[in-house]
């Protein structure tokens, strides 16, 4: 049903002459607005670009290039996070209903209220970024298929870290081929920035042809794409980083437990949420960690998490040393003792 609908829409675009054909050209540093185009017979031809949004040619300016080189050398390829942590599907104008977290029975009830032939999309995550838990992917997919609904799985907190070659939780469960759309990111485990969706050729083509967020968004810079590609190719063949991450996660879990600092029991992944339970206390504790112990943990408060579940969201990496882990545990212990906070309950004195 969905494939036929999207294919028909694409045919309408073609009939109106509005279908977008993508021409692959490679810009050449220092030679803007010239570029190279690979012809069907494999030869390279130089073209002159007259439709670029690089209005002032600043992408080629030596000062800009030098600054980019300096930034990569000083900071690495990615920023490591967003300015504020938040999200949701609330911006859509489509009718929507929210099923309770990981409650497959509730999802089934909501879908059953809709006509079988009405287009429906079930959107969910694999690894949830604030609780560190994992969705019942197989059960959700079965319910969605029963009610003739598409599935959209957000794997941004799993790509690179779980599954064969880092392909994600769905691939680990061998159900990735049953999901209509899988969303991933290059900004987390891949270490750079950007993202992608994977799906059928028709569905992806429909997104490219109709989604304003794709059509009107500037494409990623070549240096960023090169970094993303190098990272993905490395992680497809190397398990060293994944193995180290999971080993360090287990080590930190044990160290926190031994110190009487409880990781919220919902977590089964690399995301280790430590409950504080009060927004003001969470902010003051974070400030003390930074000022006294040189430990940066961002306070996670409402609306990112519900009121009363304010927390620290701790993520160890392969780059953290044993000394780093020990220092973090000592720092958290001192701060919780200082504020009279019970880490197991989030209560404050």
mmCIF file of C-alpha atoms in Angstrom:
data_model
loop_
_atom_site.group_PDB
_atom_site.id
_atom_site.type_symbol
_atom_site.label_atom_id
_atom_site.label_comp_id
_atom_site.label_asym_id
_atom_site.label_seq_id
_atom_site.Cartn_x
_atom_site.Cartn_y
_atom_site.Cartn_z
ATOM 1 C CA UNK A 1 0.000 0.000 0.000
ATOM 2 C CA UNK A 2 2.638 2.505 1.082
ATOM 3 C CA UNK A 3 5.073 1.644 -1.691
ATOM 4 C CA UNK A 4 2.349 2.050 -4.332
ATOM 5 C CA UNK A 5 1.224 5.383 -2.864
ATOM 6 C CA UNK A 6 4.740 6.820 -2.798
ATOM 7 C CA UNK A 7 5.561 5.470 -6.247
ATOM 8 C CA UNK A 8 2.456 7.175 -7.627
ATOM 9 C CA UNK A 9 3.465 10.479 -6.061
ATOM 10 C CA UNK A 10 6.923 10.196 -7.586
ATOM 11 C CA UNK A 11 5.375 9.450 -10.969
ATOM 12 C CA UNK A 12 3.309 12.628 -10.612
ATOM 13 C CA UNK A 13 6.488 14.607 -10.001
ATOM 14 C CA UNK A 14 8.046 13.131 -13.110
ATOM 15 C CA UNK A 15 4.949 13.873 -15.175
ATOM 16 C CA UNK A 16 5.057 17.529 -14.073
ATOM 17 C CA UNK A 17 8.771 17.729 -14.780
ATOM 18 C CA UNK A 18 9.477 18.417 -11.107
ATOM 19 C CA UNK A 19 11.407 15.248 -10.257
ATOM 20 C CA UNK A 20 14.827 16.118 -8.920
ATOM 21 C CA UNK A 21 17.767 14.588 -10.726
ATOM 22 C CA UNK A 22 20.961 14.662 -8.710
ATOM 23 C CA UNK A 23 24.194 15.483 -10.495
ATOM 24 C CA UNK A 24 27.356 14.312 -8.757
ATOM 25 C CA UNK A 25 30.156 16.845 -9.049
ATOM 26 C CA UNK A 26 33.319 17.261 -7.024
ATOM 27 C CA UNK A 27 34.483 20.727 -6.173
ATOM 28 C CA UNK A 28 38.220 21.360 -6.293
ATOM 29 C CA UNK A 29 39.885 23.250 -3.475
ATOM 30 C CA UNK A 30 41.382 26.507 -4.665
ATOM 31 C CA UNK A 31 39.611 26.397 -8.019
ATOM 32 C CA UNK A 32 36.089 27.613 -7.249
ATOM 33 C CA UNK A 33 33.740 27.844 -9.142
ATOM 34 C CA UNK A 34 35.268 24.999 -11.155
ATOM 35 C CA UNK A 35 34.342 21.405 -10.379
ATOM 36 C CA UNK A 36 34.849 17.944 -11.818
ATOM 37 C CA UNK A 37 32.027 15.780 -13.120
ATOM 38 C CA UNK A 38 32.463 12.092 -13.853
ATOM 39 C CA UNK A 39 30.855 11.198 -17.174
ATOM 40 C CA UNK A 40 29.050 7.890 -17.799
ATOM 41 C CA UNK A 41 32.094 6.588 -19.687
ATOM 42 C CA UNK A 42 34.277 7.275 -16.635
ATOM 43 C CA UNK A 43 36.078 10.390 -17.854
ATOM 44 C CA UNK A 44 36.435 13.482 -15.674
ATOM 45 C CA UNK A 45 35.165 16.744 -17.111
ATOM 46 C CA UNK A 46 35.629 20.196 -15.661
ATOM 47 C CA UNK A 47 32.447 22.202 -15.171
ATOM 48 C CA UNK A 48 31.766 25.741 -14.014
ATOM 49 C CA UNK A 49 29.235 26.025 -11.208
ATOM 50 C CA UNK A 50 26.690 28.825 -11.615
ATOM 51 C CA UNK A 51 24.080 27.781 -9.062
ATOM 52 C CA UNK A 52 26.001 27.402 -5.820
ATOM 53 C CA UNK A 53 24.883 28.980 -2.566
ATOM 54 C CA UNK A 54 28.543 29.648 -1.763
ATOM 55 C CA UNK A 55 27.820 33.221 -2.721
ATOM 56 C CA UNK A 56 31.132 34.790 -1.696
ATOM 57 C CA UNK A 57 33.358 31.794 -2.304
ATOM 58 C CA UNK A 58 34.248 31.730 1.382
ATOM 59 C CA UNK A 59 34.361 27.929 1.467
ATOM 60 C CA UNK A 60 37.612 28.263 -0.497
ATOM 61 C CA UNK A 61 39.078 31.226 1.385
ATOM 62 C CA UNK A 62 42.523 30.439 2.817
ATOM 63 C CA UNK A 63 41.613 31.932 6.201
ATOM 64 C CA UNK A 64 38.515 29.720 6.409
ATOM 65 C CA UNK A 65 40.459 26.624 5.405
ATOM 66 C CA UNK A 66 43.218 27.413 7.895
ATOM 67 C CA UNK A 67 40.662 27.905 10.666
ATOM 68 C CA UNK A 68 39.062 24.557 9.874
ATOM 69 C CA UNK A 69 42.428 22.811 10.001
ATOM 70 C CA UNK A 70 43.197 24.436 13.347
ATOM 71 C CA UNK A 71 39.820 23.473 14.788
ATOM 72 C CA UNK A 72 40.213 19.833 13.761
ATOM 73 C CA UNK A 73 43.692 19.714 15.287
ATOM 74 C CA UNK A 74 42.533 21.356 18.517
ATOM 75 C CA UNK A 75 39.037 19.978 19.074
ATOM 76 C CA UNK A 76 38.659 16.865 16.938
ATOM 77 C CA UNK A 77 36.080 16.212 14.247
ATOM 78 C CA UNK A 78 32.847 16.635 16.245
ATOM 79 C CA UNK A 79 31.437 18.846 18.997
ATOM 80 C CA UNK A 80 30.356 15.940 21.233
ATOM 81 C CA UNK A 81 26.802 17.113 21.906
ATOM 82 C CA UNK A 82 24.046 19.659 21.433
ATOM 83 C CA UNK A 83 23.735 23.032 23.200
ATOM 84 C CA UNK A 84 20.630 21.833 25.000
ATOM 85 C CA UNK A 85 19.330 18.309 25.331
ATOM 86 C CA UNK A 86 15.740 17.938 24.139
ATOM 87 C CA UNK A 87 13.516 16.663 21.270
ATOM 88 C CA UNK A 88 10.178 15.202 20.442
ATOM 89 C CA UNK A 89 7.802 14.825 17.469
ATOM 90 C CA UNK A 90 5.643 17.760 18.641
ATOM 91 C CA UNK A 91 6.420 19.955 15.648
ATOM 92 C CA UNK A 92 4.402 17.825 13.234
ATOM 93 C CA UNK A 93 0.963 19.025 12.170
ATOM 94 C CA UNK A 94 -0.240 15.466 11.666
ATOM 95 C CA UNK A 95 -2.620 13.868 14.128
ATOM 96 C CA UNK A 96 -0.656 11.930 16.691
ATOM 97 C CA UNK A 97 -1.102 9.740 19.733
ATOM 98 C CA UNK A 98 1.583 8.849 22.266
ATOM 99 C CA UNK A 99 1.778 5.316 23.584
ATOM 100 C CA UNK A 100 3.161 4.753 27.064
ATOM 101 C CA UNK A 101 6.868 4.111 27.224
ATOM 102 C CA UNK A 102 7.644 0.615 25.901
ATOM 103 C CA UNK A 103 3.992 -0.387 26.507
ATOM 104 C CA UNK A 104 3.202 -2.583 23.526
ATOM 105 C CA UNK A 105 -0.351 -3.312 24.724
ATOM 106 C CA UNK A 106 -1.112 0.415 24.825
ATOM 107 C CA UNK A 107 0.309 0.811 21.313
ATOM 108 C CA UNK A 108 -1.946 -2.023 20.166
ATOM 109 C CA UNK A 109 -4.986 -0.266 21.686
ATOM 110 C CA UNK A 110 -4.176 3.039 19.988
ATOM 111 C CA UNK A 111 -3.618 1.456 16.580
ATOM 112 C CA UNK A 112 -6.787 -0.618 16.869
ATOM 113 C CA UNK A 113 -8.836 2.601 17.026
ATOM 114 C CA UNK A 114 -7.691 3.574 13.530
ATOM 115 C CA UNK A 115 -9.047 2.174 10.250
ATOM 116 C CA UNK A 116 -6.792 -0.530 8.870
ATOM 117 C CA UNK A 117 -6.326 1.314 5.577
ATOM 118 C CA UNK A 118 -5.506 4.683 7.176
ATOM 119 C CA UNK A 119 -1.789 5.578 6.807
ATOM 120 C CA UNK A 120 -0.038 5.223 10.160
ATOM 121 C CA UNK A 121 3.549 5.554 11.344
ATOM 122 C CA UNK A 122 4.923 4.172 14.605
ATOM 123 C CA UNK A 123 7.984 6.124 15.751
ATOM 124 C CA UNK A 124 10.199 4.768 18.527
ATOM 125 C CA UNK A 125 13.800 4.456 19.635
ATOM 126 C CA UNK A 126 16.042 1.484 20.283
ATOM 127 C CA UNK A 127 18.257 2.817 23.084
ATOM 128 C CA UNK A 128 16.556 5.590 25.055
ATOM 129 C CA UNK A 129 19.028 8.319 25.835
ATOM 130 C CA UNK A 130 17.868 9.383 29.297
ATOM 131 C CA UNK A 131 16.994 6.066 30.940
ATOM 132 C CA UNK A 132 19.444 3.855 29.090
ATOM 133 C CA UNK A 133 16.795 1.206 28.445
ATOM 134 C CA UNK A 134 15.967 -0.604 25.210
ATOM 135 C CA UNK A 135 12.630 -0.787 23.418
ATOM 136 C CA UNK A 136 10.892 -4.150 22.793
ATOM 137 C CA UNK A 137 11.600 -3.750 19.092
ATOM 138 C CA UNK A 138 10.386 -7.151 17.930
ATOM 139 C CA UNK A 139 7.029 -6.800 19.704
ATOM 140 C CA UNK A 140 6.480 -3.250 18.450
ATOM 141 C CA UNK A 141 7.180 -4.301 14.868
ATOM 142 C CA UNK A 142 4.707 -7.184 15.104
ATOM 143 C CA UNK A 143 1.937 -4.920 16.420
ATOM 144 C CA UNK A 144 2.633 -2.282 13.772
ATOM 145 C CA UNK A 145 2.528 -4.846 10.970
ATOM 146 C CA UNK A 146 -0.725 -6.289 12.337
ATOM 147 C CA UNK A 147 -2.345 -2.856 12.053
ATOM 148 C CA UNK A 148 -0.798 -1.996 8.665
ATOM 149 C CA UNK A 149 1.433 0.731 10.086
ATOM 150 C CA UNK A 150 4.879 1.816 8.969
ATOM 151 C CA UNK A 151 7.703 1.724 11.521
ATOM 152 C CA UNK A 152 10.368 4.379 12.083
ATOM 153 C CA UNK A 153 13.142 3.321 14.441
ATOM 154 C CA UNK A 154 15.533 5.918 15.831
ATOM 155 C CA UNK A 155 18.858 4.168 16.447
ATOM 156 C CA UNK A 156 20.961 7.279 17.079
ATOM 157 C CA UNK A 157 22.130 6.071 20.502
ATOM 158 C CA UNK A 158 22.962 2.580 19.208
ATOM 159 C CA UNK A 159 24.649 3.056 15.836
ATOM 160 C CA UNK A 160 28.330 2.198 15.997
ATOM 161 C CA UNK A 161 28.044 0.608 19.449
ATOM 162 C CA UNK A 162 25.686 -2.373 19.095
ATOM 163 C CA UNK A 163 24.977 -5.056 16.559
ATOM 164 C CA UNK A 164 27.087 -6.573 13.792
ATOM 165 C CA UNK A 165 29.623 -4.010 12.545
ATOM 166 C CA UNK A 166 27.909 -1.434 14.761
ATOM 167 C CA UNK A 167 24.701 -1.536 12.711
ATOM 168 C CA UNK A 168 22.416 -1.105 15.755
ATOM 169 C CA UNK A 169 20.064 -2.986 18.038
ATOM 170 C CA UNK A 170 17.631 -3.982 15.283
ATOM 171 C CA UNK A 171 20.455 -5.630 13.362
ATOM 172 C CA UNK A 172 21.591 -7.313 16.562
ATOM 173 C CA UNK A 173 18.085 -8.789 16.899
ATOM 174 C CA UNK A 174 17.978 -9.613 13.171
ATOM 175 C CA UNK A 175 14.790 -7.592 12.651
ATOM 176 C CA UNK A 176 16.295 -4.604 10.843
ATOM 177 C CA UNK A 177 14.912 -5.872 7.518
ATOM 178 C CA UNK A 178 11.375 -5.724 8.969
ATOM 179 C CA UNK A 179 11.566 -2.022 9.826
ATOM 180 C CA UNK A 180 10.506 0.517 7.206
ATOM 181 C CA UNK A 181 12.750 3.408 8.256
ATOM 182 C CA UNK A 182 15.873 3.314 10.413
ATOM 183 C CA UNK A 183 17.345 6.630 11.477
ATOM 184 C CA UNK A 184 20.975 7.016 12.480
ATOM 185 C CA UNK A 185 23.384 9.804 13.288
ATOM 186 C CA UNK A 186 27.002 10.657 12.655
ATOM 187 C CA UNK A 187 27.093 12.983 15.669
ATOM 188 C CA UNK A 188 27.384 10.440 18.442
ATOM 189 C CA UNK A 189 29.373 7.214 18.144
ATOM 190 C CA UNK A 190 30.582 8.145 14.668
ATOM 191 C CA UNK A 191 32.050 11.251 16.264
ATOM 192 C CA UNK A 192 31.339 13.884 13.627
ATOM 193 C CA UNK A 193 27.957 15.369 12.634
ATOM 194 C CA UNK A 194 25.074 14.660 10.307
ATOM 195 C CA UNK A 195 22.632 11.803 9.998
ATOM 196 C CA UNK A 196 20.822 9.428 7.687
ATOM 197 C CA UNK A 197 17.770 7.284 7.138
ATOM 198 C CA UNK A 198 17.741 3.806 5.659
ATOM 199 C CA UNK A 199 14.721 2.277 3.961
ATOM 200 C CA UNK A 200 13.393 1.099 0.621
ATOM 201 C CA UNK A 201 14.582 2.965 -2.469
ATOM 202 C CA UNK A 202 11.060 4.281 -3.061
ATOM 203 C CA UNK A 203 10.612 5.561 0.464
ATOM 204 C CA UNK A 204 14.018 7.257 0.550
ATOM 205 C CA UNK A 205 13.364 8.790 -2.851
ATOM 206 C CA UNK A 206 10.058 10.168 -1.566
ATOM 207 C CA UNK A 207 11.821 11.820 1.359
ATOM 208 C CA UNK A 208 14.440 13.329 -0.949
ATOM 209 C CA UNK A 209 11.706 14.618 -3.252
ATOM 210 C CA UNK A 210 9.169 15.986 -0.756
ATOM 211 C CA UNK A 211 10.871 16.684 2.587
ATOM 212 C CA UNK A 212 11.602 20.398 2.952
ATOM 213 C CA UNK A 213 14.090 19.621 5.700
ATOM 214 C CA UNK A 214 16.192 17.793 3.134
ATOM 215 C CA UNK A 215 15.567 20.002 0.127
ATOM 216 C CA UNK A 216 16.367 23.295 1.842
ATOM 217 C CA UNK A 217 19.148 22.197 4.171
ATOM 218 C CA UNK A 218 22.728 22.881 3.114
ATOM 219 C CA UNK A 219 24.556 19.641 2.454
ATOM 220 C CA UNK A 220 27.427 18.622 4.708
ATOM 221 C CA UNK A 221 30.897 19.992 3.914
ATOM 222 C CA UNK A 222 33.252 17.602 2.104
ATOM 223 C CA UNK A 223 35.642 17.495 5.059
ATOM 224 C CA UNK A 224 32.793 16.430 7.351
ATOM 225 C CA UNK A 225 31.564 13.782 4.919
ATOM 226 C CA UNK A 226 35.090 12.421 4.576
ATOM 227 C CA UNK A 227 35.422 12.219 8.341
ATOM 228 C CA UNK A 228 32.033 10.481 8.654
ATOM 229 C CA UNK A 229 32.930 7.961 5.967
ATOM 230 C CA UNK A 230 36.306 7.194 7.517
ATOM 231 C CA UNK A 231 34.712 6.691 10.929
ATOM 232 C CA UNK A 232 31.952 4.413 9.633
ATOM 233 C CA UNK A 233 34.365 2.309 7.578
ATOM 234 C CA UNK A 234 36.661 1.902 10.579
ATOM 235 C CA UNK A 235 33.849 0.917 12.947
ATOM 236 C CA UNK A 236 32.503 -1.621 10.439
ATOM 237 C CA UNK A 237 35.728 -3.605 10.721
ATOM 238 C CA UNK A 238 36.995 -2.788 14.222
ATOM 239 C CA UNK A 239 35.399 -4.105 17.399
ATOM 240 C CA UNK A 240 38.095 -2.623 19.637
ATOM 241 C CA UNK A 241 36.191 0.571 20.414
ATOM 242 C CA UNK A 242 32.893 -1.213 21.064
ATOM 243 C CA UNK A 243 34.571 -3.801 23.284
ATOM 244 C CA UNK A 244 36.362 -1.112 25.271
ATOM 245 C CA UNK A 245 33.153 0.893 25.707
ATOM 246 C CA UNK A 246 31.188 -2.020 27.096
ATOM 247 C CA UNK A 247 34.076 -3.091 29.334
ATOM 248 C CA UNK A 248 34.472 0.414 30.732
ATOM 249 C CA UNK A 249 30.707 0.706 31.217
ATOM 250 C CA UNK A 250 30.649 -2.480 33.284
ATOM 251 C CA UNK A 251 33.665 -1.248 35.253
ATOM 252 C CA UNK A 252 32.001 2.076 36.046
ATOM 253 C CA UNK A 253 28.716 0.400 36.987
ATOM 254 C CA UNK A 254 30.546 -1.768 39.493
ATOM 255 C CA UNK A 255 32.551 1.138 40.898
ATOM 256 C CA UNK A 256 29.409 3.226 41.402
ATOM 257 C CA UNK A 257 27.624 0.308 43.035
ATOM 258 C CA UNK A 258 30.544 -0.328 45.386
ATOM 259 C CA UNK A 259 30.429 3.334 46.404
ATOM 260 C CA UNK A 260 26.705 3.162 47.152
ATOM 261 C CA UNK A 261 25.788 5.307 44.146
ATOM 262 C CA UNK A 262 22.910 3.641 42.358
ATOM 263 C CA UNK A 263 22.509 3.690 38.608
ATOM 264 C CA UNK A 264 18.791 3.861 37.834
ATOM 265 C CA UNK A 265 17.621 0.257 37.350
ATOM 266 C CA UNK A 266 15.999 1.015 34.000
ATOM 267 C CA UNK A 267 19.448 1.232 32.390
ATOM 268 C CA UNK A 268 20.742 -1.802 30.535
ATOM 269 C CA UNK A 269 23.079 0.024 28.138
ATOM 270 C CA UNK A 270 26.056 2.380 28.091
ATOM 271 C CA UNK A 271 23.845 5.226 29.363
ATOM 272 C CA UNK A 272 24.210 5.331 33.159
ATOM 273 C CA UNK A 273 21.617 7.662 34.733
ATOM 274 C CA UNK A 274 22.246 8.578 38.375
ATOM 275 C CA UNK A 275 19.092 9.898 40.021
ATOM 276 C CA UNK A 276 19.217 13.184 41.929
ATOM 277 C CA UNK A 277 15.496 13.962 42.023
ATOM 278 C CA UNK A 278 15.573 17.735 42.466
ATOM 279 C CA UNK A 279 16.325 20.343 39.787
ATOM 280 C CA UNK A 280 18.059 22.888 42.004
ATOM 281 C CA UNK A 281 20.107 20.219 43.747
ATOM 282 C CA UNK A 282 21.087 18.746 40.391
ATOM 283 C CA UNK A 283 22.378 22.108 39.182
ATOM 284 C CA UNK A 284 24.253 22.828 42.432
ATOM 285 C CA UNK A 285 25.767 19.353 42.461
ATOM 286 C CA UNK A 286 26.913 19.762 38.864
ATOM 287 C CA UNK A 287 28.513 23.103 39.723
ATOM 288 C CA UNK A 288 30.380 21.572 42.664
ATOM 289 C CA UNK A 289 31.564 18.664 40.553
ATOM 290 C CA UNK A 290 33.003 21.108 38.071
ATOM 291 C CA UNK A 291 34.397 23.725 40.447
ATOM 292 C CA UNK A 292 35.833 21.420 43.102
ATOM 293 C CA UNK A 293 36.603 18.237 41.202
ATOM 294 C CA UNK A 294 37.016 19.322 37.569
ATOM 295 C CA UNK A 295 34.303 16.872 36.579
ATOM 296 C CA UNK A 296 31.784 18.016 33.967
ATOM 297 C CA UNK A 297 28.402 16.365 34.181
ATOM 298 C CA UNK A 298 25.447 18.174 32.684
ATOM 299 C CA UNK A 299 22.395 18.389 34.942
ATOM 300 C CA UNK A 300 19.427 16.756 33.234
ATOM 301 C CA UNK A 301 16.270 18.518 34.368
ATOM 302 C CA UNK A 302 12.665 18.987 33.226
ATOM 303 C CA UNK A 303 11.351 19.080 30.520
ATOM 304 C CA UNK A 304 13.989 16.677 29.210
ATOM 305 C CA UNK A 305 13.015 14.293 32.011
ATOM 306 C CA UNK A 306 9.911 14.373 34.247
ATOM 307 C CA UNK A 307 9.952 16.508 37.383
ATOM 308 C CA UNK A 308 11.243 14.446 40.277
ATOM 309 C CA UNK A 309 13.546 12.353 38.095
ATOM 310 C CA UNK A 310 16.295 14.933 37.589
ATOM 311 C CA UNK A 311 19.598 13.178 37.121
ATOM 312 C CA UNK A 312 23.150 12.995 35.914
ATOM 313 C CA UNK A 313 23.501 11.065 32.674
ATOM 314 C CA UNK A 314 26.928 9.459 32.834
ATOM 315 C CA UNK A 315 28.609 8.050 29.731
ATOM 316 C CA UNK A 316 32.035 6.491 29.917
ATOM 317 C CA UNK A 317 34.148 6.194 26.782
ATOM 318 C CA UNK A 318 37.088 4.021 25.753
ATOM 319 C CA UNK A 319 39.270 7.062 26.340
ATOM 320 C CA UNK A 320 38.499 7.291 30.054
ATOM 321 C CA UNK A 321 41.252 5.732 32.152
ATOM 322 C CA UNK A 322 40.921 3.675 35.321
ATOM 323 C CA UNK A 323 42.095 6.743 37.236
ATOM 324 C CA UNK A 324 39.371 8.817 35.562
ATOM 325 C CA UNK A 325 36.731 6.332 36.689
ATOM 326 C CA UNK A 326 38.035 6.259 40.242
ATOM 327 C CA UNK A 327 38.154 10.055 40.353
ATOM 328 C CA UNK A 328 34.567 10.371 39.109
ATOM 329 C CA UNK A 329 33.273 7.973 41.749
ATOM 330 C CA UNK A 330 35.153 9.833 44.513
ATOM 331 C CA UNK A 331 33.841 13.149 43.238
ATOM 332 C CA UNK A 332 30.239 11.982 43.096
ATOM 333 C CA UNK A 333 30.541 10.511 46.591
ATOM 334 C CA UNK A 334 31.902 13.782 47.980
ATOM 335 C CA UNK A 335 29.236 15.882 46.306
ATOM 336 C CA UNK A 336 26.353 13.690 47.408
ATOM 337 C CA UNK A 337 27.759 13.670 50.954
ATOM 338 C CA UNK A 338 28.216 17.442 50.894
ATOM 339 C CA UNK A 339 24.605 18.081 49.903
ATOM 340 C CA UNK A 340 23.243 15.325 52.074
ATOM 341 C CA UNK A 341 21.761 13.669 49.023
ATOM 342 C CA UNK A 342 20.995 9.985 48.926
ATOM 343 C CA UNK A 343 21.943 8.893 45.435
ATOM 344 C CA UNK A 344 19.695 5.867 45.716
ATOM 345 C CA UNK A 345 16.583 7.985 46.210
ATOM 346 C CA UNK A 346 17.506 11.425 44.956
ATOM 347 C CA UNK A 347 16.359 12.919 48.257
ATOM 348 C CA UNK A 348 18.063 15.975 49.706
ATOM 349 C CA UNK A 349 18.506 16.883 53.333
#
